[in-house]
XYZ file of C-alpha atoms in Angstrom:
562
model
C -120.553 129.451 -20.762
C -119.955 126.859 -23.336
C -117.020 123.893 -22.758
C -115.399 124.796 -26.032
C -114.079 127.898 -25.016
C -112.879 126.446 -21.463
C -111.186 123.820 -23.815
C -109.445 126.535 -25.901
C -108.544 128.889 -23.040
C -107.186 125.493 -21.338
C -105.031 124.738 -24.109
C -103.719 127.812 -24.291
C -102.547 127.661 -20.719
C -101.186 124.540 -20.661
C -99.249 125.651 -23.822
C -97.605 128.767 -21.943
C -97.191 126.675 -19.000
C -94.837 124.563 -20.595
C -92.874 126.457 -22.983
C -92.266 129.558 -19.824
C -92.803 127.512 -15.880
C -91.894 124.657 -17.258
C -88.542 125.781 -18.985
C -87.979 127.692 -15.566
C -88.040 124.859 -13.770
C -85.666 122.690 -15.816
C -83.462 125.597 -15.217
C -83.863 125.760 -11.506
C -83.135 121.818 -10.978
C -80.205 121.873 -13.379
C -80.687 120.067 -16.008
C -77.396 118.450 -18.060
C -77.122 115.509 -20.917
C -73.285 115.750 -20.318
C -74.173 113.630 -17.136
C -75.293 110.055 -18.111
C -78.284 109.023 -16.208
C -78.183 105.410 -14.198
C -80.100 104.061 -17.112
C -77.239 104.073 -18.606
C -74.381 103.961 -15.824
C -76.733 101.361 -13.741
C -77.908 99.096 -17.124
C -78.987 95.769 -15.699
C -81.349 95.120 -18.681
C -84.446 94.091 -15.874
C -85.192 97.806 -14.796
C -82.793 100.252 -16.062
C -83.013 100.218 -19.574
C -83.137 103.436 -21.631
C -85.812 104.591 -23.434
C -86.842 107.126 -26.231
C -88.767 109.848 -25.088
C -91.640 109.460 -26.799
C -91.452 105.397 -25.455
C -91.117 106.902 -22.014
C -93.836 109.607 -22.112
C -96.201 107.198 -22.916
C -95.078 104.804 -20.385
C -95.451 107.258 -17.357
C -98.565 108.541 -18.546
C -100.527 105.593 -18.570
C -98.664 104.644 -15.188
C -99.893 107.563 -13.780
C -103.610 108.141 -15.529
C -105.299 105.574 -14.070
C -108.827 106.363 -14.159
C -107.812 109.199 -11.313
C -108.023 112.293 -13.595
C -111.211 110.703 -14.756
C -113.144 109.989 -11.822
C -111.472 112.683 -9.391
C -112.972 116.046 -10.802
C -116.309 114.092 -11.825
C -116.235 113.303 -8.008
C -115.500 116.637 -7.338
C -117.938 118.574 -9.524
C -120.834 118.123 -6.889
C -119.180 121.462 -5.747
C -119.734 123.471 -8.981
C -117.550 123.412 -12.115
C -115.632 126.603 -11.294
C -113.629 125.759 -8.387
C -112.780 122.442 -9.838
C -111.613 124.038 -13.203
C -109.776 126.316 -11.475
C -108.107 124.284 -9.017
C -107.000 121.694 -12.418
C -105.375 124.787 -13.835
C -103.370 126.023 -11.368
C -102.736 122.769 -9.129
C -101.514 121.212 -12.476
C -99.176 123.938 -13.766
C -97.605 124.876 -10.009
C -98.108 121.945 -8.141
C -98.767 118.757 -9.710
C -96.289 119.306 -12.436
C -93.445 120.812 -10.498
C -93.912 117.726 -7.909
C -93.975 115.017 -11.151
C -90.575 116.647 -12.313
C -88.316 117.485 -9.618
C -89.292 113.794 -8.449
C -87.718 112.349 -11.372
C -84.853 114.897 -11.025
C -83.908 113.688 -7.697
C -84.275 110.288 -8.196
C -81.950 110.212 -10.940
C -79.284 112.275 -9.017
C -79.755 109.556 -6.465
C -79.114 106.141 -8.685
C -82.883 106.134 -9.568
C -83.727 105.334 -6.646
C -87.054 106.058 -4.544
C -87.933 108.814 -2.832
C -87.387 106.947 0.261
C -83.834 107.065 -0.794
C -83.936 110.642 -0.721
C -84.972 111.059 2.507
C -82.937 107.971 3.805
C -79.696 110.583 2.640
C -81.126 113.942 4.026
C -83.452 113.498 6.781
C -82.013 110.063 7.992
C -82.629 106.550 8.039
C -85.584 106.329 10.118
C -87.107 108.723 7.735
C -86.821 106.450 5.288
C -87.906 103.217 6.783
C -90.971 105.131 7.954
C -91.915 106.208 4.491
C -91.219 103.122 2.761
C -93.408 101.279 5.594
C -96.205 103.731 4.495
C -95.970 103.649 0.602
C -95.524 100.067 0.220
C -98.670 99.346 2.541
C -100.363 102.332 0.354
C -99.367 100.100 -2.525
C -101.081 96.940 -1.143
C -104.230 98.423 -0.851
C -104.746 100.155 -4.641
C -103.260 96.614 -5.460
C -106.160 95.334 -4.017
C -109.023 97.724 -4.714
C -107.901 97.961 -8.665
C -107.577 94.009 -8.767
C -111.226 93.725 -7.651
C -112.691 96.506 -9.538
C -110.670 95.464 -12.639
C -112.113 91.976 -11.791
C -115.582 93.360 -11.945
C -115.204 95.608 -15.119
C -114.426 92.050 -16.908
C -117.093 90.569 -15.837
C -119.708 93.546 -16.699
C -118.110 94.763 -19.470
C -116.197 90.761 -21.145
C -114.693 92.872 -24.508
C -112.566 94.891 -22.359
C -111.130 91.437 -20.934
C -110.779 90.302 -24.267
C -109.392 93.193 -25.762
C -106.776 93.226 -22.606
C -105.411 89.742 -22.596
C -104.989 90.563 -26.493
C -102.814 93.391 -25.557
C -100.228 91.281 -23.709
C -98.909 89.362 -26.518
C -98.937 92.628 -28.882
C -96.898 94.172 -26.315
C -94.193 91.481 -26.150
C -93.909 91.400 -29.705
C -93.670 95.488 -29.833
C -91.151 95.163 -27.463
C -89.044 92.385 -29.388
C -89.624 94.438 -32.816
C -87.867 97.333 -30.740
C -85.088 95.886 -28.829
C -84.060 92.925 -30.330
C -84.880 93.842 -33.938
C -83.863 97.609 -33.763
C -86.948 98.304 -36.323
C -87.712 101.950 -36.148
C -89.988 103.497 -34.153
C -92.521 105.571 -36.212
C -93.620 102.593 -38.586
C -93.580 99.696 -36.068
C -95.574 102.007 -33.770
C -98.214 103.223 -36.354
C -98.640 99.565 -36.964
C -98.908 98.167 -32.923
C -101.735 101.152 -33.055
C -103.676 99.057 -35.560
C -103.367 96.027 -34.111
C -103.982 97.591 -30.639
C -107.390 98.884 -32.263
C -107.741 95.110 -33.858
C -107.674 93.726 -30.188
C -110.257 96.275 -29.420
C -112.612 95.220 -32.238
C -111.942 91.402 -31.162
C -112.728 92.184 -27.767
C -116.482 93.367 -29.024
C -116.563 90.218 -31.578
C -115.597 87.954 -28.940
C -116.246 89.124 -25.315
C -114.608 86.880 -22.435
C -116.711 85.281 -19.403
C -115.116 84.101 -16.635
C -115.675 84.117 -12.653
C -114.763 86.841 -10.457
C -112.578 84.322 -8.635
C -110.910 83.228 -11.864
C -110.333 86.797 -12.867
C -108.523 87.776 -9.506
C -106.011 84.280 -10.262
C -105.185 85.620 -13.868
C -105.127 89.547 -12.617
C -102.461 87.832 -9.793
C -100.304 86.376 -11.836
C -100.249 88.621 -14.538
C -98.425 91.406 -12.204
C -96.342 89.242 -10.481
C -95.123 88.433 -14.397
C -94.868 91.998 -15.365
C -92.748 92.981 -11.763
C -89.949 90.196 -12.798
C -89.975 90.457 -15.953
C -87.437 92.584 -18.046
C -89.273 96.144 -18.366
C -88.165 96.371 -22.149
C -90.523 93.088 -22.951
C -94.245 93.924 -21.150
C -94.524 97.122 -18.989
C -92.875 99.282 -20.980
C -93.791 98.537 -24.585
C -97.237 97.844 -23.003
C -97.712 100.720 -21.375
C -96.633 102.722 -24.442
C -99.230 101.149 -26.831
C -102.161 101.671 -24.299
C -101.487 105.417 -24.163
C -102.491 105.936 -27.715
C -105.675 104.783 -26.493
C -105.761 107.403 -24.218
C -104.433 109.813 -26.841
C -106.963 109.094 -29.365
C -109.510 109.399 -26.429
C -108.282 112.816 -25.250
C -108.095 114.213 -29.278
C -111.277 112.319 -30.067
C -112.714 114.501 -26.600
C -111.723 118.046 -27.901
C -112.189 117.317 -31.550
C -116.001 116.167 -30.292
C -116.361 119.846 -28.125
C -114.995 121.905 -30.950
C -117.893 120.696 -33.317
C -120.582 119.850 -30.819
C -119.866 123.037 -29.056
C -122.291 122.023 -25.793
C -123.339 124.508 -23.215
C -122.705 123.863 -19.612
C -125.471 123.032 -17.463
C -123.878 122.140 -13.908
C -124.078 124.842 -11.511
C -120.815 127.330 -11.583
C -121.051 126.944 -8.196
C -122.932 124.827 -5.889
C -121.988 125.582 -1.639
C -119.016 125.765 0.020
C -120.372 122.282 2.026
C -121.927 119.662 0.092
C -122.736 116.090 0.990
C -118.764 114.820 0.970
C -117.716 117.570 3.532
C -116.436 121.343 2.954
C -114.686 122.157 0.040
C -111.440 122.257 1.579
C -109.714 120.161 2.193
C -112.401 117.582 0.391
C -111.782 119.122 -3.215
C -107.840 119.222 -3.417
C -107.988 115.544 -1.955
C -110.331 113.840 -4.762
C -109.688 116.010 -7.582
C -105.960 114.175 -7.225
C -104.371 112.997 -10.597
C -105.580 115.956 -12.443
C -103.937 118.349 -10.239
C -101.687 117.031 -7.892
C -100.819 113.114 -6.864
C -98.512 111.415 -4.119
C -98.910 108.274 -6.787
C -97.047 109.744 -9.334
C -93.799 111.116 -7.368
C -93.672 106.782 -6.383
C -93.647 105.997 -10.276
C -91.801 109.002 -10.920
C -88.750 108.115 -8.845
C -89.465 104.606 -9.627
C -89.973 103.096 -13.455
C -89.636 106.236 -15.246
C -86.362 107.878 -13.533
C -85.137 104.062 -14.035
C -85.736 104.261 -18.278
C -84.991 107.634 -18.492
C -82.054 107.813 -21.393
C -81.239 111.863 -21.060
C -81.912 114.574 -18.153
C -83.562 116.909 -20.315
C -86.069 114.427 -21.333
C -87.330 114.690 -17.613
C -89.322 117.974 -18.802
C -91.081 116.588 -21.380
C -92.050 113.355 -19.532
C -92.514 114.898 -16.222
C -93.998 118.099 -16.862
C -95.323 117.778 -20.005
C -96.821 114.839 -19.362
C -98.736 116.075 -16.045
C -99.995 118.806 -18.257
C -101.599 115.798 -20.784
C -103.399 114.388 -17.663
C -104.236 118.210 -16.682
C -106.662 118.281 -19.889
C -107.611 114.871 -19.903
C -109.308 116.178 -16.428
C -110.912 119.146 -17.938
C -112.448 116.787 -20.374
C -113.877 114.717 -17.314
C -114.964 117.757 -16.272
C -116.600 118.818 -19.486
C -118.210 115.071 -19.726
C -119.948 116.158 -16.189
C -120.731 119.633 -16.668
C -122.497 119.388 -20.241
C -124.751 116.791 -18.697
C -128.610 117.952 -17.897
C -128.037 118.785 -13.809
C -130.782 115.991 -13.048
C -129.301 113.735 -15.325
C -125.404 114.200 -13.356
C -126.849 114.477 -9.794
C -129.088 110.880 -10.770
C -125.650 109.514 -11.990
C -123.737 111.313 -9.626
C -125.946 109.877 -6.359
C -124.869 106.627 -7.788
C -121.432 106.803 -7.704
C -121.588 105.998 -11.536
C -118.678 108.537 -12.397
C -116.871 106.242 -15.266
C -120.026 106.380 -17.017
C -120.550 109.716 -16.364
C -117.343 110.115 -18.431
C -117.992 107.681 -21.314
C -121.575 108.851 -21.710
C -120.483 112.949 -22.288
C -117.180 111.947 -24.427
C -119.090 109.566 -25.932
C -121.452 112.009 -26.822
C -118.686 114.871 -28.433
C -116.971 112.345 -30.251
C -120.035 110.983 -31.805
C -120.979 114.887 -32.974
C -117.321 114.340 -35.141
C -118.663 114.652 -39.218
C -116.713 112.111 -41.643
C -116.109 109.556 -38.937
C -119.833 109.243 -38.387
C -119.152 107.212 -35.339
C -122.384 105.601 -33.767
C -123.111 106.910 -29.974
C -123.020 103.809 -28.581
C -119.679 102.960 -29.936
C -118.324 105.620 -28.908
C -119.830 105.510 -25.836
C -118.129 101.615 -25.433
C -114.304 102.852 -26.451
C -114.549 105.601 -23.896
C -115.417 103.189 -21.362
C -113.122 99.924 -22.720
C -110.081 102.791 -22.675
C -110.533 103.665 -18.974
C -110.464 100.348 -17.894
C -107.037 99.655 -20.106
C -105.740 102.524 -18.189
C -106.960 100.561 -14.590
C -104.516 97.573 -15.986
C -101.573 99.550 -16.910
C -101.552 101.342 -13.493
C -101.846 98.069 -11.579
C -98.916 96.242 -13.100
C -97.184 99.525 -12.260
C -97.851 99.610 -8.880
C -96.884 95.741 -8.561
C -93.177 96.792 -9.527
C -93.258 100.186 -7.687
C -94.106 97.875 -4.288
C -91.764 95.295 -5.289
C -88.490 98.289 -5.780
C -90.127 99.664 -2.136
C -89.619 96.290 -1.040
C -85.984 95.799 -2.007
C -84.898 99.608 -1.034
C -85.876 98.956 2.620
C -84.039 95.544 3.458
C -80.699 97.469 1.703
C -78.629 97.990 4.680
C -77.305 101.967 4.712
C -73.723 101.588 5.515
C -71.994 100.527 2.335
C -75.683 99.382 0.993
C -74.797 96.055 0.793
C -77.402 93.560 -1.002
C -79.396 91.292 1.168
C -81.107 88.317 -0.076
C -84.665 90.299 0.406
C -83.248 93.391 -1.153
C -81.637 91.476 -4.284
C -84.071 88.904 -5.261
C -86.854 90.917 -7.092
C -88.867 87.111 -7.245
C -89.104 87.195 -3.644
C -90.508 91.422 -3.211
C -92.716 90.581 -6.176
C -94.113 87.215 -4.304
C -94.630 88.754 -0.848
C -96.284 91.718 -2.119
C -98.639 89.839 -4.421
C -99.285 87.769 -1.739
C -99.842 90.504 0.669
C -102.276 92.060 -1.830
C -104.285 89.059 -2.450
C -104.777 88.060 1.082
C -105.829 92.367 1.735
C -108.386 91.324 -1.103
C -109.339 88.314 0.314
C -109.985 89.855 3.804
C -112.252 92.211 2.533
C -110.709 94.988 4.449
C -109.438 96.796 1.317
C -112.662 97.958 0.942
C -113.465 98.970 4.374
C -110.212 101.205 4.939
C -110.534 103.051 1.110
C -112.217 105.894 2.063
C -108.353 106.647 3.737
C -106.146 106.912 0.626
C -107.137 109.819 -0.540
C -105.614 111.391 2.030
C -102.737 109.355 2.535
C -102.023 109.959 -2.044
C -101.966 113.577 -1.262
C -99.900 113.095 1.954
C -97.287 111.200 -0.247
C -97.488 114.250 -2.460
C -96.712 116.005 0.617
C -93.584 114.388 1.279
C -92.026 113.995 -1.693
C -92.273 117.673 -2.270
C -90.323 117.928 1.210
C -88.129 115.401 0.647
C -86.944 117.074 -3.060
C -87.192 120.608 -1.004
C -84.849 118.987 1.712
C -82.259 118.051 -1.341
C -82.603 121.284 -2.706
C -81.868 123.014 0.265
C -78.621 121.078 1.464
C -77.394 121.818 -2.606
C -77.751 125.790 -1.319
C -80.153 125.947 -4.410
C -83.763 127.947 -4.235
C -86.865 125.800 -3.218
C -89.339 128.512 -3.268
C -91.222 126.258 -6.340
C -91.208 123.101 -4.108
C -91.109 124.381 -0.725
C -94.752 127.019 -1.438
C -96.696 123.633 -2.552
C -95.035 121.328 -0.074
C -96.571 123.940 2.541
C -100.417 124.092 1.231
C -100.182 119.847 0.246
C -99.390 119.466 4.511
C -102.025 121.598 5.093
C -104.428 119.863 2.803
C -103.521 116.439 4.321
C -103.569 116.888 7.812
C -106.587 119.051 7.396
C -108.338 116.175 5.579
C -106.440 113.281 8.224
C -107.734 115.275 10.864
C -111.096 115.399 9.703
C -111.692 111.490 8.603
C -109.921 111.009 12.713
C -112.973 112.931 13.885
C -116.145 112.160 11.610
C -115.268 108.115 11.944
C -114.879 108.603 15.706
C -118.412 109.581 15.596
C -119.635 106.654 13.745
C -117.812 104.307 15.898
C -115.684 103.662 12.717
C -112.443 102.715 15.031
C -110.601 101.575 12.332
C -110.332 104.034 10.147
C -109.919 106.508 12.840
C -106.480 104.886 13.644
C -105.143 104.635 10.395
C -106.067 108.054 9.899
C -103.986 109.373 13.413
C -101.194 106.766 12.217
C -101.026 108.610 8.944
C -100.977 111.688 10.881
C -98.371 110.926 12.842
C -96.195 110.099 10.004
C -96.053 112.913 8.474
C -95.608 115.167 11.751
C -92.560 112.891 12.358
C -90.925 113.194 8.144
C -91.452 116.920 8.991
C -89.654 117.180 12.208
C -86.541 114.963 11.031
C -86.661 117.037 8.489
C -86.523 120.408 9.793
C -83.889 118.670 12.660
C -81.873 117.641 9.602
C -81.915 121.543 7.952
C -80.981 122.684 11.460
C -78.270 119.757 12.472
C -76.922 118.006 9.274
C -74.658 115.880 10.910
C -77.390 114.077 13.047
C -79.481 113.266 9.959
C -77.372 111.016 7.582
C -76.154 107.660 7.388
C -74.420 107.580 4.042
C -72.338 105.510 2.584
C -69.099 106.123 0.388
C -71.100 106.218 -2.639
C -73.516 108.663 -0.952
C -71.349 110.963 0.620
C -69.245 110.940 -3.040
C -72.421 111.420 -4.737
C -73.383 114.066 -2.321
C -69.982 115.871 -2.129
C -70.423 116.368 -5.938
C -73.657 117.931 -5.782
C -73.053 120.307 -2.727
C -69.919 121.161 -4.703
C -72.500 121.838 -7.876
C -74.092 124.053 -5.526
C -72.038 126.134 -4.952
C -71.201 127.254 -8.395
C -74.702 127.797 -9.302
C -74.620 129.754 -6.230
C -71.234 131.445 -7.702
C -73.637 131.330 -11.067
């Protein structure tokens, strides 16, 4: 089998996927630009601000990249290419997508708000504190984990620190160019690309040393900066730049297989049990970002439904951009599979899986004639544009905490503000504090191996919570309600699992987190099914919600009549 024509028959897919499931969904959650979204109806010029599409794509896409899609099938690939490949295809296309878009759907029809919101108006209040509880402590700890690993990369790799603290200033000026200037967007973007490239190249002339403890201190008060800080002037214009990086890296990746044309060499498939457990639930749990992640309903519902200027941009964003990450995976894939097997399994045993990535695109992009791009270059940009991705997701996060923060000290009946649910200085301070004293304790580390599960189990609930809304509008959930099914399954599965194998090793910790987690989501699902079966005991809304609400049942109902 050779990688090119998995890349072509991926393509392909992804293609169909959009222009026929895709369009089908957008159908099915009612889509309408008459209605004006709370970008606009909510403006505040700190977090709602509307944004072009193409601003906003690349916003949410490097929010939710990461280096998940990168490292996840990599990770996974120990159990063969095939199932992995597979599982990207149609976990992407059913799953992952329809969970990225009908989270911004229902976040928009609900002021932008969180998903906790959601649930707080159709499975109850104590729905929502529970889940809020859960994803902002969720948030803490990849606040943690990135800051130290991002900490690291600096220090092992100084041009990508370089080449990062350049992009904050290009970003604020981007952002000024846009908003304040009104310059258009083609030309002022084609030239933030070049300079975003000229940071990279400065970042190799003049690499960066500092401390690890110094790093942390800067990494700190960077995202506290970009949580408070008008979205319009870092995150957004930021986030936008850095996903031409990932662009360039994902053409630069199937240009490179279409003229190298390498065979695969990893086993189709290896056993059903390897080393990191059986394949289910194991697979569907790390493969996460390229097929299906909890993260991205959380930035979904939180920074992009927040920007988002129309409703039928949500496909395009949502969807389409899921589908980006979907082949950006098969790529990681690829970058693992056309390795020599002893060459993966020595890398593999290792845990080097970013290299693993940057050594195999690396190697297709340097196959690409005219640009005669040296190995080792490329080999560098692959790696220096995963890390940029680490930083984007991280400030993210930081703001995602912070609005998780504020949503759970607003008090349900009439939603009045509180101090703590007003002030975005004080959210952003006590979850930047919270983070650096996880770091500090060196617990982050020790309770990791947990988040896996507890990503896929926030996949999990979103999918119910947006299956719950769906349901009380009398509309079909079939598309939300199939994968909210196998995601439960999946978690608790993988929950139960980590509850037993840590008991074994004495592991206490873990063991409790893991039966917390468990716990958690037994308790969203039976409010929710008490709510389906007894509306009236499930809501505490307010005027605005039971208006809001009142609308939409009514909108029901005629596209039942429809």
């Amino acid at each position: 089998m050779s990688a090119l024509v998995l890349v072509v028959i991926t393509m392909v897919t992804l293609v169909f996927a959009y222009k026929t499931y895709g369009s089908f969904i957008a159908r099915r959650l009612g889509m309408d630009d008459s209605r004006k979204t709370p970008a606009h109806t909510m403006y505040d010029g700190v977090d709602y601000v509307p944004a072009k599409a193409p601003v906003l794509l690349g916003h949410h896409f490097a929010s939710i990249a990461g280096a998940g899609p990168i490292v996840g099938p990599i990770f996974a690939a120990v159990f063969g290419w095939v199932p992995v490949y597979f599982w990207l295809l149609i976990g992407g296309v059913f799953i992952g997508s329809v969970h990225d878009l009908s989270s911004i759907m229902a976040s928009i029809r609900h002021r932008s708000k969180s998903i906790g919101e959601i649930i707080e108006d159709h499975i109850g209040l104590n729905g929502k504190r529970l889940f809020l509880i859960f994803s902002w402590s969720a948030m803490l700890l990849v606040i943690a984990v990135f800051t130290r690993i991002i900490a690291n990369t600096f220090i092992t790799v100084p041009a990508t620190a370089t080449a990062s603290l350049l992009f904050i200033p290009l970003a604020v000026v981007f952002g000024f160019a846009i908003y304040r200037r009104n310059l258009p967007l083609g030309p002022t973007s084609f030239i933030g690309v070049l300079l975003l490239f000229g940071c990279i190249y400065a970042g190799l002339k003049f690499p960066l040393t500092l401390s690890f403890n110094t790093w942390v201190l800067i990494l700190m008060v960077y995202v506290w900066v970009a949580s408070v800080t008008p979205v319009w002037i870092l995150l957004q214009p930021r986030d936008y730049l850095n996903s031409f990086l990932l662009y360039a890296l994902v053409a630069g990746g199937v240009m490179g297989i279409f003229f190298a044309n390498p065979p695969i060499n990893l086993a189709p498939l290896t056993s059903l049990k390897t080393s990191i457990g059986w394949m289910f639930p194991v697979l569907f749990v790390t493969v996460a970002c390229g097929a299906i992640s909890g993260f991205h309903s959380l930035v979904a519902s939180g920074t992009t439904a927040k920007q988002l200027n129309k409703e039928s941009d949500a496909k395009i964003v949502g969807y389409g951009g899921m589908l980006i990450e979907v082949l950006l995976a098969v790529i990681a894939l690829m970058a693992a599979a056309t390795l020599s097997t002893e060459r993966f399994q020595e890398m593999w045993s290792k845990g080097l899986y970013v290299p693993i990535f940057s050594e195999g695109v690396g190697s297709f992009i340097a196959k690409i004639p005219l640009l005669n791009i040296p190995h080792n270059v490329a080999v560098t940009f692959s790696a220096l544009a995963v890390s940029a991705f680490a930083l984007t997701t991280l400030d993210t996060c930081t703001r995602l905490a912070r609005f998780s923060f504020q949503e759970f000290f607003e008090i349900a009946k009439g939603r009045e503000k509180s101090r703590l649910s007003a002030n975005r200085f004080i959210g952003t301070t006590v979850t930047v504090g919270f983070s650096l004293l996880f770091l500090l304790s060196g617990k982050s580390d020790a309770i990791w191996p947990v988040f896996g599960s507890a990503n896929q189990m926030l996949a999990a609930l979103a999918l119910l919570a947006v299956s719950v809304w769906l349901a009380k509008l009398k509309r079909g959930n079939l598309y939300t309600r199939l994968p909210m099914f196998f995601m439960f399954a999946v978690t608790l599965t993988a929950l139960s699992t980590l509850v037993y194998q840590n008991v074994g090793k004495q592991n206490y910790l873990l063991s409790v987190i893991a039966s917390l987690l468990f716990v958690v989501a037994i308790l969203l699902a039976v409010l929710a099914a008490r709510s389906l079966t007894h509306p009236s005991s499930a809501l505490a809304i307010t005027s605005e919600g039971m208006q809001v609400m009142a609308g939409e049942v009514e909108e029901g109902r005629e596209d039942g009549k429809r």
